[in-house]
Amino acid sequence: YSTCYAGVIVSYWMLYRQKQQMLDWTYILSNELITNFLENKGREFNQYELIEQNQRYHLINYPPGYEAFIDYCRGWERLVTTFLFIWQGSATIGILVKFSQYLDIVFGHSFDNDPLALYGYYNLFGQYFASIIVLTTAATLFIGFYNLRCLILCYCGNIRKFRLVKYNPENEEETEQIKKRYLDLRDEYLYLQKCCVILGDVWTKPVMISSIFAIQVIISNIFVIQKQVEYCEEGCSLFIIFPIIWCCTGIYLLNMILNGISNINEASSVIKQVFTYSTSALTENSNKGDYVVIGGRERWLEYIESNPIELKIGGTVVTKKYVINSISTIVVGVGSFALSNLLN
């Protein structure tokens, strides 16, 4: 339980840290944007402001992506409200039953009834603190990830509009428009890259620490389950359900964090796929082929290959393959360890 609630303290730190910057973002974003924001609103430009900027000035230009992000936020709002009600409601019921001394008759003896654990109230009262901060931090983390994912996919959707558009090579005005459109889209591409750098800057340390705590919670609760099983000689306590829930929650949260990061990198690969699954013009100035009005397929593929968009956590690009390998290894290892201890 100490390990679990140490993770709750880390969640408080993660939420507070969203207002801090490890890097000087003036080298990443527009210096004027950050300076004007500080002068007008009197506070630093942070992740919350970045999400708002993306929503108001970028996602709004592609309605499907904007609506998807709004629906996702509303879904998290409902999810947090529901889980908060269930989580704190269950803790309240547990405290009332515990106070009536009926809990020991129903659930049996538990090792957290010792004085060190405040006779069982330690874990029950701790649920109020854990529920509020864990759910809020989770919403902040995953909404930030989804915002960037929507931004990247919206960019892909805007590019797709130019696939079959043709132009007159002899018209100099249209040729100049192609150059301007290519440069504008490349600037938007670089902005997505900057957002990945910022998100990696904000979440690298929290994600690494959270992953370590999630693994530690899993391991700790395996031993808790083993300790609870020892009481089964006198009758198993239903309190064994708590470490099982914590253990499953640790695995699920670790999967959600890694999966949220990999979804961004997977969305980034869609930009390349947009141009890969298309046809090239036969000559450089030909209006045959796909995406000729934004510079042509070959030019974009060459640029994306030389300058990919990647969200790195601790210098590591988390992909779907990485997530599958990591989670499957943890599940197999934990399952084998738990089964061997329970059988013994």
GROMACS .gro file of C-alpha atoms in nm:
model
  344
    1TYR     CA    1   0.000   0.000   0.000
    2SER     CA    2   0.289   0.236   0.069
    3THR     CA    3   0.415   0.177  -0.283
    4CYS     CA    4   0.069   0.239  -0.428
    5TYR     CA    5   0.024   0.568  -0.245
    6ALA     CA    6   0.377   0.676  -0.327
    7GLY     CA    7   0.252   0.649  -0.685
    8VAL     CA    8  -0.036   0.879  -0.591
    9ILE     CA    9   0.216   1.137  -0.468
   10VAL     CA   10   0.395   1.106  -0.801
   11SER     CA   11   0.061   1.177  -0.972
   12TYR     CA   12   0.037   1.504  -0.778
   13TRP     CA   13   0.388   1.590  -0.897
   14MET     CA   14   0.301   1.503  -1.257
   15LEU     CA   15   0.000   1.735  -1.253
   16TYR     CA   16   0.196   2.018  -1.095
   17ARG     CA   17   0.478   1.969  -1.344
   18GLN     CA   18   0.254   2.055  -1.639
   19LYS     CA   19   0.314   2.421  -1.557
   20GLN     CA   20   0.691   2.376  -1.568
   21GLN     CA   21   0.925   2.364  -1.866
   22MET     CA   22   1.243   2.161  -1.882
   23LEU     CA   23   1.343   2.325  -2.211
   24ASP     CA   24   1.328   2.684  -2.329
   25TRP     CA   25   1.035   2.655  -2.568
   26THR     CA   26   1.128   2.981  -2.743
   27TYR     CA   27   1.373   2.772  -2.944
   28ILE     CA   28   1.092   2.537  -3.047
   29LEU     CA   29   0.781   2.752  -3.086
   30SER     CA   30   0.753   3.111  -3.204
   31ASN     CA   31   0.933   3.341  -2.963
   32GLU     CA   32   0.666   3.606  -3.025
   33LEU     CA   33   0.389   3.359  -2.934
   34ILE     CA   34   0.540   3.276  -2.595
   35THR     CA   35   0.642   3.634  -2.517
   36ASN     CA   36   0.303   3.780  -2.607
   37PHE     CA   37   0.126   3.507  -2.411
   38LEU     CA   38   0.331   3.587  -2.102
   39GLU     CA   39   0.266   3.961  -2.137
   40ASN     CA   40  -0.108   3.932  -2.208
   41LYS     CA   41  -0.206   3.657  -1.965
   42GLY     CA   42   0.068   3.688  -1.706
   43ARG     CA   43   0.160   3.319  -1.697
   44GLU     CA   44   0.396   3.081  -1.872
   45PHE     CA   45   0.300   2.902  -2.191
   46ASN     CA   46   0.247   2.537  -2.089
   47GLN     CA   47   0.089   2.217  -2.218
   48TYR     CA   48  -0.265   2.329  -2.138
   49GLU     CA   49  -0.218   2.639  -2.350
   50LEU     CA   50  -0.064   2.434  -2.631
   51ILE     CA   51  -0.370   2.208  -2.639
   52GLU     CA   52  -0.597   2.512  -2.654
   53GLN     CA   53  -0.390   2.669  -2.932
   54ASN     CA   54  -0.403   2.347  -3.134
   55GLN     CA   55  -0.776   2.319  -3.087
   56ARG     CA   56  -0.863   2.680  -3.170
   57TYR     CA   57  -0.626   2.741  -3.462
   58HIS     CA   58  -0.543   2.402  -3.614
   59LEU     CA   59  -0.804   2.134  -3.541
   60ILE     CA   60  -1.084   2.376  -3.624
   61ASN     CA   61  -0.969   2.372  -3.987
   62TYR     CA   62  -1.057   2.002  -4.019
   63PRO     CA   63  -1.407   1.940  -3.870
   64PRO     CA   64  -1.384   1.558  -3.842
   65GLY     CA   65  -1.069   1.584  -3.631
   66TYR     CA   66  -1.205   1.869  -3.422
   67GLU     CA   67  -1.526   1.680  -3.345
   68ALA     CA   68  -1.329   1.363  -3.264
   69PHE     CA   69  -1.118   1.553  -3.011
   70ILE     CA   70  -1.421   1.719  -2.849
   71ASP     CA   71  -1.598   1.381  -2.823
   72TYR     CA   72  -1.286   1.230  -2.668
   73CYS     CA   73  -1.272   1.506  -2.404
   74ARG     CA   74  -1.640   1.463  -2.325
   75GLY     CA   75  -1.587   1.089  -2.296
   76TRP     CA   76  -1.309   1.143  -2.043
   77GLU     CA   77  -1.528   1.385  -1.851
   78ARG     CA   78  -1.801   1.122  -1.821
   79LEU     CA   79  -1.547   0.851  -1.739
   80VAL     CA   80  -1.381   1.054  -1.462
   81THR     CA   81  -1.717   1.150  -1.311
   82THR     CA   82  -1.842   0.790  -1.316
   83PHE     CA   83  -1.526   0.636  -1.174
   84LEU     CA   84  -1.499   0.908  -0.910
   85PHE     CA   85  -1.852   0.833  -0.795
   86ILE     CA   86  -1.793   0.456  -0.788
   87TRP     CA   87  -1.445   0.481  -0.631
   88GLN     CA   88  -1.531   0.726  -0.354
   89GLY     CA   89  -1.874   0.570  -0.300
   90SER     CA   90  -1.717   0.230  -0.243
   91ALA     CA   91  -1.463   0.380  -0.002
   92THR     CA   92  -1.741   0.555   0.192
   93ILE     CA   93  -1.940   0.234   0.222
   94GLY     CA   94  -1.627   0.052   0.335
   95ILE     CA   95  -1.558   0.310   0.606
   96LEU     CA   96  -1.915   0.293   0.736
   97VAL     CA   97  -1.914  -0.086   0.745
   98LYS     CA   98  -1.569  -0.087   0.901
   99PHE     CA   99  -1.681   0.160   1.166
  100SER     CA  100  -1.978  -0.062   1.251
  101GLN     CA  101  -1.731  -0.350   1.309
  102TYR     CA  102  -1.938  -0.564   1.075
  103LEU     CA  103  -1.661  -0.570   0.818
  104ASP     CA  104  -1.442  -0.819   1.004
  105ILE     CA  105  -1.734  -1.061   1.033
  106VAL     CA  106  -1.808  -1.044   0.659
  107PHE     CA  107  -1.458  -1.013   0.513
  108GLY     CA  108  -1.252  -1.191   0.776
  109HIS     CA  109  -0.914  -1.095   0.916
  110SER     CA  110  -0.676  -0.893   0.698
  111PHE     CA  111  -0.312  -0.804   0.752
  112ASP     CA  112  -0.398  -0.432   0.721
  113ASN     CA  113  -0.595  -0.453   1.048
  114ASP     CA  114  -0.263  -0.411   1.229
  115PRO     CA  115  -0.191  -0.081   1.410
  116LEU     CA  116   0.067   0.011   1.144
  117ALA     CA  117  -0.212   0.024   0.887
  118LEU     CA  118  -0.442   0.223   1.120
  119TYR     CA  119  -0.658  -0.085   1.171
  120GLY     CA  120  -0.773  -0.091   0.810
  121TYR     CA  121  -0.867   0.276   0.780
  122TYR     CA  122  -0.537   0.363   0.612
  123ASN     CA  123  -0.636   0.212   0.278
  124LEU     CA  124  -1.002   0.318   0.294
  125PHE     CA  125  -0.938   0.687   0.363
  126GLY     CA  126  -0.653   0.684   0.114
  127GLN     CA  127  -0.898   0.609  -0.167
  128TYR     CA  128  -1.032   0.966  -0.155
  129PHE     CA  129  -0.689   1.114  -0.224
  130ALA     CA  130  -0.600   0.848  -0.479
  131SER     CA  131  -0.923   0.874  -0.680
  132ILE     CA  132  -0.911   1.250  -0.732
  133ILE     CA  133  -0.551   1.286  -0.839
  134VAL     CA  134  -0.509   0.958  -1.032
  135LEU     CA  135  -0.815   1.022  -1.249
  136THR     CA  136  -0.727   1.388  -1.308
  137THR     CA  137  -0.368   1.307  -1.402
  138ALA     CA  138  -0.482   1.027  -1.633
  139ALA     CA  139  -0.724   1.260  -1.811
  140THR     CA  140  -0.452   1.525  -1.854
  141LEU     CA  141  -0.204   1.272  -1.990
  142PHE     CA  142  -0.429   1.097  -2.240
  143ILE     CA  143  -0.608   1.411  -2.362
  144GLY     CA  144  -0.269   1.566  -2.435
  145PHE     CA  145  -0.165   1.258  -2.631
  146TYR     CA  146  -0.494   1.241  -2.821
  147ASN     CA  147  -0.477   1.612  -2.906
  148LEU     CA  148  -0.147   1.561  -3.087
  149ARG     CA  149  -0.271   1.243  -3.254
  150CYS     CA  150  -0.577   1.428  -3.389
  151LEU     CA  151  -0.355   1.712  -3.505
  152ILE     CA  152  -0.137   1.474  -3.707
  153LEU     CA  153  -0.431   1.286  -3.859
  154CYS     CA  154  -0.601   1.616  -3.948
  155TYR     CA  155  -0.286   1.716  -4.131
  156CYS     CA  156  -0.304   1.389  -4.326
  157GLY     CA  157  -0.669   1.458  -4.409
  158ASN     CA  158  -0.586   1.805  -4.541
  159ILE     CA  159  -0.309   1.664  -4.761
  160ARG     CA  160  -0.541   1.402  -4.907
  161LYS     CA  161  -0.753   1.681  -5.053
  162PHE     CA  162  -0.474   1.760  -5.303
  163ARG     CA  163  -0.420   1.407  -5.429
  164LEU     CA  164  -0.609   1.425  -5.758
  165VAL     CA  165  -0.596   1.802  -5.814
  166LYS     CA  166  -0.422   1.899  -6.141
  167TYR     CA  167  -0.270   2.221  -6.271
  168ASN     CA  168  -0.152   2.380  -6.595
  169PRO     CA  169   0.231   2.363  -6.613
  170GLU     CA  170   0.236   2.654  -6.857
  171ASN     CA  171   0.059   2.885  -6.612
  172GLU     CA  172   0.331   3.063  -6.409
  173GLU     CA  173   0.082   3.185  -6.150
  174GLU     CA  174  -0.029   2.829  -6.072
  175THR     CA  175   0.336   2.720  -6.055
  176GLU     CA  176   0.406   2.988  -5.794
  177GLN     CA  177   0.101   2.878  -5.596
  178ILE     CA  178   0.236   2.522  -5.592
  179LYS     CA  179   0.565   2.643  -5.442
  180LYS     CA  180   0.383   2.848  -5.180
  181ARG     CA  181   0.147   2.563  -5.095
  182TYR     CA  182   0.440   2.323  -5.060
  183LEU     CA  183   0.623   2.557  -4.823
  184ASP     CA  184   0.309   2.623  -4.617
  185LEU     CA  185   0.240   2.251  -4.575
  186ARG     CA  186   0.602   2.193  -4.484
  187ASP     CA  187   0.578   2.462  -4.215
  188GLU     CA  188   0.272   2.282  -4.075
  189TYR     CA  189   0.471   1.959  -4.082
  190LEU     CA  190   0.748   2.125  -3.883
  191TYR     CA  191   0.492   2.254  -3.634
  192LEU     CA  192   0.377   1.896  -3.572
  193GLN     CA  193   0.737   1.803  -3.516
  194LYS     CA  194   0.773   2.085  -3.263
  195CYS     CA  195   0.463   1.962  -3.078
  196CYS     CA  196   0.620   1.616  -3.051
  197VAL     CA  197   0.937   1.770  -2.906
  198ILE     CA  198   0.734   1.967  -2.652
  199LEU     CA  199   0.518   1.670  -2.553
  200GLY     CA  200   0.828   1.455  -2.517
  201ASP     CA  201   0.986   1.728  -2.303
  202VAL     CA  202   0.681   1.748  -2.076
  203TRP     CA  203   0.610   1.378  -2.033
  204THR     CA  204   0.944   1.193  -2.060
  205LYS     CA  205   1.028   1.195  -1.690
  206PRO     CA  206   0.668   1.139  -1.566
  207VAL     CA  207   0.613   0.850  -1.808
  208MET     CA  208   0.939   0.682  -1.707
  209ILE     CA  209   0.867   0.721  -1.335
  210SER     CA  210   0.504   0.611  -1.380
  211SER     CA  211   0.617   0.301  -1.567
  212ILE     CA  212   0.860   0.212  -1.288
  213PHE     CA  213   0.588   0.262  -1.026
  214ALA     CA  214   0.336   0.060  -1.227
  215ILE     CA  215   0.579  -0.232  -1.243
  216GLN     CA  216   0.657  -0.191  -0.873
  217VAL     CA  217   0.285  -0.189  -0.788
  218ILE     CA  218   0.241  -0.510  -0.986
  219ILE     CA  219   0.530  -0.683  -0.809
  220SER     CA  220   0.433  -0.556  -0.462
  221ASN     CA  221   0.076  -0.673  -0.491
  222ILE     CA  222   0.186  -1.019  -0.598
  223PHE     CA  223   0.347  -1.050  -0.254
  224VAL     CA  224   0.036  -0.901  -0.092
  225ILE     CA  225  -0.176  -1.167  -0.262
  226GLN     CA  226   0.064  -1.433  -0.137
  227LYS     CA  227   0.039  -1.294   0.217
  228GLN     CA  228  -0.340  -1.292   0.201
  229VAL     CA  229  -0.344  -1.652   0.081
  230GLU     CA  230  -0.165  -1.754   0.403
  231TYR     CA  231  -0.480  -1.658   0.596
  232CYS     CA  232  -0.685  -1.901   0.391
  233GLU     CA  233  -0.608  -2.176   0.642
  234GLU     CA  234  -0.853  -2.003   0.876
  235GLY     CA  235  -1.078  -1.881   0.597
  236CYS     CA  236  -0.990  -1.659   0.304
  237SER     CA  237  -1.045  -1.286   0.344
  238LEU     CA  238  -1.227  -1.099   0.072
  239PHE     CA  239  -0.966  -0.825   0.116
  240ILE     CA  240  -0.759  -1.028  -0.129
  241ILE     CA  241  -0.961  -0.857  -0.402
  242PHE     CA  242  -0.782  -0.523  -0.335
  243PRO     CA  243  -0.429  -0.636  -0.431
  244ILE     CA  244  -0.572  -0.821  -0.730
  245ILE     CA  245  -0.741  -0.499  -0.846
  246TRP     CA  246  -0.421  -0.298  -0.788
  247CYS     CA  247  -0.217  -0.555  -0.980
  248CYS     CA  248  -0.453  -0.556  -1.280
  249THR     CA  249  -0.475  -0.178  -1.268
  250GLY     CA  250  -0.096  -0.146  -1.278
  251ILE     CA  251  -0.076  -0.363  -1.590
  252TYR     CA  252  -0.366  -0.181  -1.757
  253LEU     CA  253  -0.229   0.168  -1.682
  254LEU     CA  254   0.114   0.074  -1.812
  255ASN     CA  255  -0.049  -0.053  -2.130
  256MET     CA  256  -0.256   0.265  -2.168
  257ILE     CA  257   0.047   0.492  -2.127
  258LEU     CA  258   0.263   0.305  -2.376
  259ASN     CA  259  -0.027   0.261  -2.615
  260GLY     CA  260  -0.109   0.635  -2.605
  261ILE     CA  261   0.249   0.718  -2.703
  262SER     CA  262   0.263   0.455  -2.975
  263ASN     CA  263  -0.063   0.585  -3.124
  264ILE     CA  264   0.105   0.920  -3.190
  265ASN     CA  265   0.400   0.756  -3.365
  266GLU     CA  266   0.160   0.536  -3.559
  267ALA     CA  267  -0.033   0.848  -3.668
  268SER     CA  268   0.296   1.004  -3.779
  269SER     CA  269   0.361   0.706  -4.005
  270VAL     CA  270   0.025   0.773  -4.174
  271ILE     CA  271   0.173   1.092  -4.325
  272LYS     CA  272   0.427   0.881  -4.509
  273GLN     CA  273   0.162   0.628  -4.609
  274VAL     CA  274  -0.045   0.906  -4.766
  275PHE     CA  275   0.232   0.964  -5.020
  276THR     CA  276   0.355   0.605  -5.040
  277TYR     CA  277   0.018   0.473  -5.158
  278SER     CA  278  -0.001   0.706  -5.457
  279THR     CA  279   0.142   0.740  -5.808
  280SER     CA  280   0.433   0.955  -5.920
  281ALA     CA  281   0.448   1.200  -6.209
  282LEU     CA  282   0.654   1.080  -6.507
  283THR     CA  283   0.853   1.403  -6.527
  284GLU     CA  284   0.931   1.678  -6.279
  285ASN     CA  285   0.705   1.940  -6.442
  286SER     CA  286   0.428   1.700  -6.540
  287ASN     CA  287   0.076   1.744  -6.408
  288LYS     CA  288   0.022   1.368  -6.417
  289GLY     CA  289   0.029   1.168  -6.097
  290ASP     CA  290  -0.082   1.242  -5.743
  291TYR     CA  291  -0.014   1.545  -5.522
  292VAL     CA  292   0.142   1.744  -5.806
  293VAL     CA  293  -0.013   2.068  -5.677
  294ILE     CA  294   0.180   2.044  -5.348
  295GLY     CA  295   0.519   1.952  -5.488
  296GLY     CA  296   0.475   1.591  -5.596
  297ARG     CA  297   0.497   1.251  -5.432
  298GLU     CA  298   0.873   1.198  -5.463
  299ARG     CA  299   0.967   1.532  -5.312
  300TRP     CA  300   0.749   1.470  -5.006
  301LEU     CA  301   0.868   1.113  -4.952
  302GLU     CA  302   1.228   1.230  -4.967
  303TYR     CA  303   1.159   1.507  -4.717
  304ILE     CA  304   0.968   1.282  -4.472
  305GLU     CA  305   1.241   1.017  -4.487
  306SER     CA  306   1.507   1.275  -4.400
  307ASN     CA  307   1.300   1.448  -4.129
  308PRO     CA  308   1.051   1.208  -3.964
  309ILE     CA  309   0.801   1.308  -3.694
  310GLU     CA  310   0.866   1.101  -3.381
  311LEU     CA  311   0.755   1.129  -3.020
  312LYS     CA  312   1.049   1.011  -2.811
  313ILE     CA  313   1.028   0.918  -2.444
  314GLY     CA  314   1.373   0.905  -2.291
  315GLY     CA  315   1.521   0.891  -2.640
  316THR     CA  316   1.311   0.585  -2.730
  317VAL     CA  317   1.052   0.579  -3.008
  318VAL     CA  318   0.766   0.375  -2.863
  319THR     CA  319   0.591   0.172  -3.136
  320LYS     CA  320   0.310  -0.084  -3.133
  321LYS     CA  321   0.567  -0.363  -3.154
  322TYR     CA  322   0.741  -0.220  -2.846
  323VAL     CA  323   0.412  -0.209  -2.653
  324ILE     CA  324   0.312  -0.563  -2.743
  325ASN     CA  325   0.653  -0.705  -2.654
  326SER     CA  326   0.670  -0.517  -2.323
  327ILE     CA  327   0.318  -0.589  -2.198
  328SER     CA  328   0.320  -0.954  -2.305
  329THR     CA  329   0.653  -1.009  -2.127
  330ILE     CA  330   0.521  -0.846  -1.807
  331VAL     CA  331   0.195  -1.041  -1.814
  332VAL     CA  332   0.369  -1.374  -1.871
  333GLY     CA  333   0.630  -1.301  -1.603
  334VAL     CA  334   0.379  -1.182  -1.343
  335GLY     CA  335   0.140  -1.465  -1.419
  336SER     CA  336   0.411  -1.727  -1.384
  337PHE     CA  337   0.538  -1.573  -1.060
  338ALA     CA  338   0.188  -1.547  -0.909
  339LEU     CA  339   0.091  -1.899  -1.008
  340SER     CA  340   0.407  -2.053  -0.874
  341ASN     CA  341   0.366  -1.876  -0.538
  342LEU     CA  342  -0.001  -1.963  -0.506
  343LEU     CA  343   0.065  -2.329  -0.582
  344ASN     CA  344   0.341  -2.340  -0.324
   0.00000   0.00000   0.00000
